[in-house]
Coordinates of N, CA and C in Angstrom, one line a residue:
M1 N 0.8 -1.2 0.0 CA 0.0 0.0 0.0 C 0.9 1.3 0.0
K2 N 1.9 1.3 0.8 CA 2.8 2.4 0.9 C 3.5 2.6 -0.5
M3 N 3.8 1.5 -1.1 CA 4.5 1.6 -2.4 C 3.6 2.3 -3.5
K4 N 2.3 1.9 -3.5 CA 1.3 2.6 -4.4 C 1.2 4.1 -4.1
F5 N 1.1 4.4 -2.8 CA 1.0 5.8 -2.4 C 2.1 6.6 -2.9
G6 N 3.3 6.1 -2.8 CA 4.6 6.8 -3.2 C 4.6 7.0 -4.7
R7 N 4.1 6.0 -5.5 CA 4.0 6.1 -6.9 C 3.0 7.1 -7.3
I8 N 1.9 7.2 -6.6 CA 0.9 8.2 -6.9 C 1.4 9.6 -6.7
I9 N 2.1 9.8 -5.6 CA 2.7 11.1 -5.3 C 3.7 11.5 -6.3
I10 N 4.5 10.5 -6.7 CA 5.5 10.8 -7.8 C 4.8 11.2 -9.1
A11 N 3.8 10.4 -9.4 CA 3.1 10.7 -10.7 C 2.4 12.1 -10.6
A12 N 1.8 12.4 -9.5 CA 1.2 13.7 -9.3 C 2.2 14.9 -9.4
V13 N 3.3 14.7 -8.7 CA 4.3 15.8 -8.8 C 4.9 15.9 -10.2
T14 N 5.1 14.8 -10.9 CA 5.6 14.8 -12.2 C 4.6 15.5 -13.2
S15 N 3.3 15.2 -13.0 CA 2.3 15.9 -13.8 C 2.3 17.4 -13.6
V16 N 2.3 17.8 -12.3 CA 2.3 19.2 -12.0 C 3.5 19.9 -12.6
I17 N 4.7 19.3 -12.5 CA 5.9 19.9 -13.1 C 5.8 19.9 -14.6
G18 N 5.2 18.9 -15.2 CA 5.0 18.9 -16.6 C 4.1 20.0 -17.1
I19 N 3.0 20.2 -16.4 CA 2.0 21.2 -16.7 C 2.7 22.6 -16.5
A20 N 3.5 22.8 -15.5 CA 4.1 24.0 -15.3 C 5.1 24.3 -16.4
C21 N 5.8 23.3 -16.8 CA 6.8 23.5 -18.0 C 6.0 23.9 -19.2
L22 N 4.9 23.2 -19.5 CA 4.1 23.5 -20.7 C 3.6 24.9 -20.6
F23 N 3.1 25.3 -19.5 CA 2.5 26.7 -19.3 C 3.6 27.7 -19.5
S24 N 4.8 27.5 -18.9 CA 5.9 28.5 -19.1 C 6.3 28.5 -20.5
F25 N 6.4 27.4 -21.2 CA 6.7 27.4 -22.6 C 5.7 28.2 -23.4
Y26 N 4.4 28.0 -23.1 CA 3.4 28.8 -23.8 C 3.5 30.3 -23.6
I27 N 3.8 30.7 -22.3 CA 4.0 32.1 -22.0 C 5.1 32.7 -22.7
V28 N 6.3 32.0 -22.8 CA 7.5 32.5 -23.4 C 7.2 32.7 -24.9
N29 N 6.6 31.7 -25.6 CA 6.4 31.7 -27.0 C 5.2 32.5 -27.5
N30 N 4.3 32.9 -26.6 CA 3.1 33.6 -27.0 C 2.9 34.9 -26.1
P31 N 3.7 35.9 -26.4 CA 3.6 37.1 -25.5 C 2.2 37.8 -25.7
K32 N 1.8 38.5 -24.7 CA 0.6 39.3 -24.8 C 0.6 40.3 -25.9
K33 N -0.6 40.7 -26.4 CA -0.7 41.7 -27.4 C -0.2 43.0 -26.8
K34 N 0.4 43.8 -27.7 CA 0.9 45.1 -27.2 C -0.3 46.0 -26.8
N35 N -0.1 46.7 -25.7 CA -1.1 47.6 -25.1 C -0.7 49.0 -25.4
R36 N 0.0 49.2 -26.5 CA 0.4 50.6 -26.7 C 0.3 50.9 -28.2
L37 N 0.4 52.1 -28.6 CA 0.4 52.5 -30.0 C 1.8 52.7 -30.4
D38 N 2.2 51.9 -31.4 CA 3.6 52.0 -31.9 C 3.7 53.3 -32.7
I39 N 4.8 54.0 -32.5 CA 5.0 55.2 -33.3 C 6.0 54.9 -34.4
T40 N 5.6 55.1 -35.6 CA 6.5 54.9 -36.7 C 6.5 56.2 -37.5
F41 N 7.7 56.6 -37.8 CA 7.8 57.9 -38.5 C 8.1 57.6 -40.0
A42 N 7.5 58.4 -40.8 CA 7.7 58.3 -42.2 C 9.1 58.8 -42.5
D43 N 9.7 58.2 -43.5 CA 11.0 58.6 -44.0 C 10.8 60.0 -44.7
K44 N 11.7 60.9 -44.5 CA 11.5 62.2 -45.1 C 11.4 62.2 -46.6
S45 N 12.0 61.1 -47.2 CA 11.9 61.0 -48.6 C 10.5 60.6 -49.1
I46 N 9.7 60.2 -48.2 CA 8.3 59.8 -48.6 C 7.5 61.0 -49.1
L47 N 7.9 62.2 -48.7 CA 7.2 63.3 -49.2 C 7.4 63.4 -50.7
H48 N 8.5 63.1 -51.2 CA 8.8 63.1 -52.7 C 8.1 61.9 -53.3
F49 N 8.0 60.8 -52.6 CA 7.3 59.6 -53.2 C 5.8 60.0 -53.5
W50 N 5.2 60.7 -52.5 CA 3.8 61.1 -52.7 C 3.6 62.1 -53.8
G51 N 4.7 62.8 -54.1 CA 4.6 63.8 -55.2 C 3.9 65.0 -54.8
T52 N 4.0 65.4 -53.5 CA 3.3 66.6 -53.1 C 4.2 67.8 -53.1
D53 N 3.6 68.9 -53.3 CA 4.3 70.2 -53.1 C 4.1 70.6 -51.7
T54 N 5.0 70.3 -50.8 CA 4.8 70.5 -49.3 C 4.7 72.0 -49.0
S55 N 5.1 72.9 -49.8 CA 5.1 74.3 -49.4 C 3.7 74.8 -49.3
S56 N 2.7 74.3 -50.1 CA 1.3 74.8 -50.0 C 0.4 73.8 -49.3
N57 N 0.9 72.6 -49.0 CA 0.0 71.6 -48.6 C 0.4 71.0 -47.2
C58 N 1.1 71.8 -46.4 CA 1.5 71.3 -45.1 C 1.1 72.3 -44.0
V59 N 1.0 71.7 -42.8 CA 0.7 72.5 -41.6 C 1.8 72.2 -40.6
S60 N 2.4 73.2 -40.0 CA 3.5 73.0 -39.0 C 2.9 73.2 -37.6
F61 N 3.2 72.2 -36.8 CA 2.8 72.3 -35.4 C 4.1 72.5 -34.5
L62 N 4.1 73.5 -33.7 CA 5.3 73.8 -32.9 C 4.9 73.5 -31.4
L63 N 5.5 72.6 -30.8 CA 5.2 72.2 -29.4 C 6.2 72.9 -28.5
T64 N 5.7 73.6 -27.5 CA 6.5 74.4 -26.6 C 6.3 74.0 -25.1
K65 N 6.9 74.7 -24.2 CA 6.7 74.4 -22.8 C 5.3 74.7 -22.4
D66 N 4.9 74.2 -21.2 CA 3.6 74.5 -20.6 C 2.4 74.0 -21.5
K67 N 2.7 72.9 -22.3 CA 1.7 72.2 -23.1 C 1.0 73.2 -24.1
R68 N 1.8 74.1 -24.6 CA 1.3 75.0 -25.6 C 1.6 74.5 -27.0
I69 N 0.6 74.7 -27.9 CA 0.8 74.2 -29.3 C 0.5 75.4 -30.2
F70 N 1.4 75.7 -31.0 CA 1.2 76.7 -32.1 C 1.3 76.1 -33.4
Y71 N 0.6 76.7 -34.4 CA 0.6 76.1 -35.7 C 0.5 77.2 -36.8
Y72 N 0.9 76.9 -38.0 CA 0.7 77.8 -39.1 C 0.7 76.9 -40.4
C73 N 0.0 77.4 -41.4 CA -0.2 76.7 -42.6 C 0.9 77.1 -43.6
G74 N 1.3 76.1 -44.4 CA 2.4 76.4 -45.4 C 3.8 76.0 -44.8
K75 N 4.7 76.1 -45.7 CA 6.1 75.8 -45.3 C 6.9 77.1 -45.1
F76 N 7.7 77.2 -44.1 CA 8.4 78.4 -43.9 C 9.9 78.1 -43.8
S77 N 10.7 78.8 -44.5 CA 12.2 78.6 -44.5 C 12.9 79.7 -43.8
D78 N 14.1 79.4 -43.4 CA 15.0 80.4 -42.8 C 15.4 81.5 -43.7
A79 N 15.2 81.3 -45.0 CA 15.6 82.3 -46.0 C 14.6 83.5 -45.9
E80 N 13.4 83.3 -45.4 CA 12.4 84.4 -45.3 C 12.5 85.0 -43.9
K81 N 13.6 85.4 -43.4 CA 13.7 85.9 -42.0 C 13.0 87.2 -41.8
Q82 N 12.8 88.0 -42.8 CA 12.1 89.3 -42.6 C 10.7 89.1 -42.2
T83 N 10.0 88.1 -42.8 CA 8.6 87.8 -42.4 C 8.5 86.5 -41.6
L84 N 8.2 86.7 -40.4 CA 8.1 85.5 -39.5 C 6.7 84.8 -39.7
P85 N 6.6 83.5 -39.5 CA 5.4 82.8 -39.7 C 4.3 83.4 -38.8
Q86 N 3.1 83.4 -39.2 CA 1.9 83.9 -38.5 C 1.4 82.7 -37.6
L87 N 1.8 82.7 -36.3 CA 1.4 81.6 -35.5 C 0.1 81.7 -34.8
R88 N -0.7 80.6 -34.8 CA -1.9 80.6 -34.0 C -1.8 79.5 -33.0
E89 N -2.6 79.6 -31.9 CA -2.4 78.7 -30.8 C -3.6 77.8 -30.7
T90 N -3.4 76.6 -30.3 CA -4.4 75.6 -30.0 C -4.0 74.9 -28.7
S91 N -4.8 73.9 -28.3 CA -4.5 73.2 -27.0 C -4.9 71.7 -27.2
F92 N -4.7 71.0 -26.1 CA -5.0 69.6 -26.1 C -6.4 69.3 -25.6
E93 N -7.2 70.4 -25.4 CA -8.6 70.2 -24.9 C -9.4 69.5 -26.0
K94 N -10.5 68.8 -25.5 CA -11.3 68.1 -26.4 C -12.1 69.0 -27.3
K95 N -12.7 70.0 -26.8 CA -13.6 70.9 -27.5 C -12.7 72.1 -28.1
N96 N -12.8 72.3 -29.4 CA -12.0 73.3 -30.1 C -10.5 73.2 -29.9
G97 N -10.0 72.0 -29.7 CA -8.6 71.8 -29.4 C -7.9 71.1 -30.6
L98 N -6.9 70.4 -30.4 CA -6.0 69.8 -31.4 C -6.8 68.8 -32.3
S99 N -7.6 68.0 -31.7 CA -8.4 67.0 -32.5 C -9.3 67.7 -33.5
D100 N -10.1 68.7 -33.0 CA -11.0 69.4 -33.9 C -10.2 70.1 -35.0
L101 N -9.1 70.7 -34.6 CA -8.3 71.4 -35.6 C -7.8 70.4 -36.7
L102 N -7.3 69.3 -36.3 CA -6.8 68.3 -37.2 C -7.9 67.8 -38.1
Q103 N -9.1 67.6 -37.6 CA -10.3 67.1 -38.4 C -10.6 68.2 -39.4
S104 N -10.5 69.4 -39.1 CA -10.9 70.5 -40.1 C -9.7 70.6 -41.1
I105 N -8.5 70.4 -40.7 CA -7.4 70.6 -41.6 C -7.3 69.5 -42.6
D106 N -7.5 68.3 -42.2 CA -7.4 67.1 -43.1 C -8.7 66.4 -43.3
S107 N -9.8 67.1 -43.4 CA -11.1 66.5 -43.6 C -11.2 65.7 -44.8
F108 N -10.4 66.0 -45.8 CA -10.4 65.2 -47.1 C -10.1 63.8 -46.8
V109 N -9.0 63.5 -46.0 CA -8.7 62.1 -45.7 C -9.6 61.5 -44.7
I110 N -10.0 62.2 -43.7 CA -10.8 61.6 -42.6 C -12.2 61.2 -43.2
L111 N -12.8 62.0 -44.0 CA -14.2 61.7 -44.5 C -14.1 60.5 -45.5
R112 N -13.1 60.5 -46.3 CA -13.0 59.4 -47.3 C -12.7 58.1 -46.7
I113 N -11.9 58.1 -45.6 CA -11.6 56.8 -44.9 C -12.8 56.3 -44.2
K114 N -13.6 57.3 -43.6 CA -14.8 56.9 -42.9 C -15.8 56.2 -43.9
K115 N -15.9 56.8 -45.1 CA -16.7 56.2 -46.2 C -16.2 54.8 -46.6
L116 N -14.9 54.7 -46.7 CA -14.2 53.4 -47.0 C -14.5 52.4 -46.0
E117 N -14.5 52.7 -44.7 CA -14.8 51.8 -43.6 C -16.2 51.3 -43.7
D118 N -17.1 52.2 -44.0 CA -18.5 51.9 -44.1 C -18.7 50.9 -45.3
E119 N -18.0 51.3 -46.4 CA -18.1 50.4 -47.6 C -17.6 49.0 -47.3
K120 N -16.5 49.0 -46.6 CA -15.9 47.6 -46.2 C -16.9 46.8 -45.5
I121 N -17.6 47.4 -44.5 CA -18.6 46.7 -43.7 C -19.8 46.2 -44.6
R122 N -20.2 47.1 -45.5 CA -21.4 46.8 -46.4 C -21.0 45.8 -47.4
N123 N -19.9 45.9 -48.1 CA -19.6 45.0 -49.2 C -18.7 43.9 -48.7
N124 N -18.2 43.9 -47.5 CA -17.4 42.8 -47.0 C -16.2 42.5 -47.9
F125 N -15.4 43.5 -48.3 CA -14.2 43.1 -49.1 C -13.0 42.8 -48.3
A126 N -12.0 42.2 -48.9 CA -10.8 41.7 -48.2 C -10.0 42.8 -47.5
D127 N -9.3 42.5 -46.5 CA -8.4 43.4 -45.8 C -7.4 44.0 -46.7
S128 N -6.8 43.2 -47.6 CA -5.8 43.7 -48.5 C -6.4 44.8 -49.4
T129 N -7.6 44.6 -49.9 CA -8.2 45.6 -50.7 C -8.5 46.9 -49.9
Y130 N -8.9 46.7 -48.7 CA -9.2 47.9 -47.8 C -7.9 48.6 -47.6
K131 N -6.8 47.9 -47.3 CA -5.5 48.6 -47.1 C -5.0 49.3 -48.3
K132 N -5.2 48.7 -49.5 CA -4.7 49.4 -50.7 C -5.5 50.7 -50.9
K133 N -6.8 50.6 -50.8 CA -7.7 51.8 -51.0 C -7.4 52.9 -49.9
K134 N -7.1 52.4 -48.7 CA -6.8 53.4 -47.6 C -5.5 54.1 -47.9
W135 N -4.5 53.3 -48.3 CA -3.2 53.9 -48.7 C -3.3 54.9 -49.8
A136 N -4.2 54.6 -50.8 CA -4.4 55.5 -51.9 C -5.0 56.8 -51.4
I137 N -5.9 56.7 -50.5 CA -6.5 58.0 -49.9 C -5.5 58.8 -49.1
Q138 N -4.8 58.1 -48.3 CA -3.8 58.8 -47.4 C -2.7 59.4 -48.2
G139 N -2.3 58.8 -49.4 CA -1.2 59.2 -50.2 C -1.7 60.2 -51.3
D140 N -2.9 60.6 -51.3 CA -3.4 61.5 -52.3 C -2.7 62.9 -52.1
Y141 N -2.5 63.6 -53.3 CA -1.8 64.9 -53.2 C -2.6 65.9 -52.5
R142 N -3.9 65.7 -52.3 CA -4.7 66.7 -51.5 C -4.6 66.5 -50.0
A143 N -4.1 65.4 -49.6 CA -4.0 65.2 -48.1 C -2.9 66.1 -47.6
K144 N -3.1 66.6 -46.4 CA -2.2 67.5 -45.8 C -1.0 66.8 -45.2
T145 N 0.2 67.4 -45.2 CA 1.4 66.9 -44.6 C 1.5 67.7 -43.3
I146 N 1.6 67.0 -42.2 CA 1.8 67.6 -40.9 C 3.2 67.5 -40.5
L147 N 3.8 68.7 -40.2 CA 5.2 68.8 -39.7 C 5.1 69.1 -38.2
I148 N 5.7 68.2 -37.4 CA 5.8 68.3 -36.0 C 7.1 68.8 -35.6
K149 N 7.2 70.0 -34.9 CA 8.4 70.5 -34.4 C 8.4 70.8 -32.9
T150 N 9.4 70.6 -32.2 CA 9.5 70.8 -30.8 C 10.6 71.7 -30.4
D151 N 10.4 72.5 -29.4 CA 11.5 73.3 -28.9 C 12.0 72.6 -27.7
S152 N 13.0 73.2 -27.0 CA 13.6 72.5 -25.9 C 12.7 72.4 -24.7
G153 N 11.7 73.1 -24.6 CA 10.8 73.1 -23.4 C 9.6 72.1 -23.6
A154 N 9.4 71.5 -24.7 CA 8.3 70.5 -24.9 C 8.6 69.2 -24.3
M155 N 7.6 68.6 -23.8 CA 7.8 67.3 -23.1 C 7.5 66.2 -24.1
Y156 N 8.1 65.0 -23.9 CA 7.9 63.9 -24.9 C 6.5 63.4 -24.9
N157 N 5.8 63.4 -23.8 CA 4.4 62.9 -23.8 C 3.5 63.8 -24.6
E158 N 3.8 65.1 -24.7 CA 3.0 66.0 -25.6 C 3.2 65.6 -27.1
F159 N 4.4 65.3 -27.4 CA 4.7 64.9 -28.8 C 3.9 63.6 -29.1
V160 N 3.9 62.7 -28.1 CA 3.2 61.4 -28.3 C 1.7 61.6 -28.4
R161 N 1.2 62.6 -27.7 CA -0.3 62.9 -27.8 C -0.6 63.4 -29.2
V162 N 0.2 64.2 -29.7 CA 0.0 64.7 -31.1 C 0.0 63.6 -32.1
V163 N 1.0 62.7 -32.0 CA 1.1 61.5 -32.9 C -0.1 60.6 -32.7
D164 N -0.6 60.4 -31.4 CA -1.8 59.6 -31.2 C -3.0 60.2 -31.9
E165 N -3.2 61.5 -31.8 CA -4.3 62.1 -32.4 C -4.2 61.9 -34.0
L166 N -3.0 62.1 -34.5 CA -2.9 61.8 -35.9 C -3.2 60.4 -36.3
K167 N -2.8 59.5 -35.6 CA -3.0 58.0 -35.8 C -4.5 57.7 -35.7
L168 N -5.2 58.3 -34.6 CA -6.6 58.0 -34.4 C -7.4 58.6 -35.6
L169 N -7.0 59.7 -36.1 CA -7.7 60.3 -37.2 C -7.3 59.8 -38.6
N170 N -6.5 58.8 -38.6 CA -6.0 58.2 -39.9 C -5.2 59.1 -40.8
I171 N -4.5 60.1 -40.1 CA -3.7 61.0 -40.9 C -2.3 60.4 -40.9
S172 N -1.8 60.0 -42.0 CA -0.5 59.3 -42.0 C 0.7 60.1 -42.6
K173 N 0.4 61.2 -43.1 CA 1.5 62.0 -43.7 C 1.9 63.1 -42.7
F174 N 2.8 62.6 -41.7 CA 3.4 63.5 -40.8 C 4.8 63.2 -40.6
V175 N 5.6 64.2 -40.3 CA 7.0 64.1 -40.2 C 7.5 64.9 -39.0
N176 N 8.4 64.4 -38.3 CA 9.1 65.1 -37.2 C 10.3 65.8 -37.7
V177 N 10.3 67.1 -37.7 CA 11.4 67.9 -38.3 C 12.0 68.9 -37.2
D178 N 13.2 69.4 -37.5 CA 13.8 70.3 -36.6 C 13.1 71.7 -36.7
I179 N 13.0 72.4 -35.6 CA 12.5 73.7 -35.6 C 13.5 74.7 -36.1
S180 N 13.1 75.6 -37.0 CA 14.1 76.6 -37.6 C 14.3 77.7 -36.6
E181 N 15.4 78.5 -36.9 CA 15.7 79.6 -36.1 C 14.7 80.7 -36.2
S182 N 14.1 80.9 -37.3 CA 13.0 81.9 -37.5 C 11.8 81.5 -36.7
E183 N 11.5 80.2 -36.7 CA 10.3 79.8 -35.9 C 10.6 80.0 -34.4
R184 N 11.8 79.7 -34.0 CA 12.2 80.0 -32.6 C 11.9 81.5 -32.2
L185 N 12.4 82.3 -33.1 CA 12.2 83.8 -32.9 C 10.7 84.2 -32.9
A186 N 9.9 83.6 -33.7 CA 8.5 83.9 -33.7 C 7.8 83.4 -32.4
L187 N 8.3 82.2 -31.9 CA 7.8 81.7 -30.7 C 8.2 82.6 -29.5
R188 N 9.4 83.1 -29.5 CA 9.9 84.0 -28.4 C 9.0 85.2 -28.4
K189 N 8.7 85.8 -29.5 CA 7.9 87.0 -29.6 C 6.5 86.8 -29.0
I190 N 5.9 85.6 -29.2 CA 4.6 85.3 -28.6 C 4.6 84.9 -27.2
T191 N 5.6 84.1 -26.8 CA 5.6 83.6 -25.4 C 6.2 84.5 -24.4
E192 N 6.9 85.5 -24.8 CA 7.5 86.4 -23.8 C 6.7 87.7 -23.7

């Protein structure tokens, strides 16, 4: 009787160890889904790929200290130092903030992707077809290019919030670029 009891204990312990090994093998080889939004930046050469004239079709966002966001339409270069960009301010607030501004700026893309999503549900077409059509909409020459620029006072989480808003609204033409000296001067005039 003691012999059978010992074998039963050994079999039970071996089974528990085996199950633990299988469970740990499963955990190691099947990590959880990511609970974050991956940030991927477009290569700066992609602007040429889309064939856009970024001087008239872009909006620059300048992130500064104290969660302040300034923006202006068009492209501004340091060669135009006599005329500083005309900066307007927005915020991260839900009403009349960054999200509403982005929706009004790039309504061309947002409305067409919404129609495409509805069409996908109605017609039940393949994901590959949906992705191709979505890419075509986002790459259209009429879609705005968003330039994100930060000064030394901006916090990283503010930059991430802007990128999150862009991703949520399906705006894919955005680039992180350096702030120019003229833009710094325009910011100093407003913030001081």
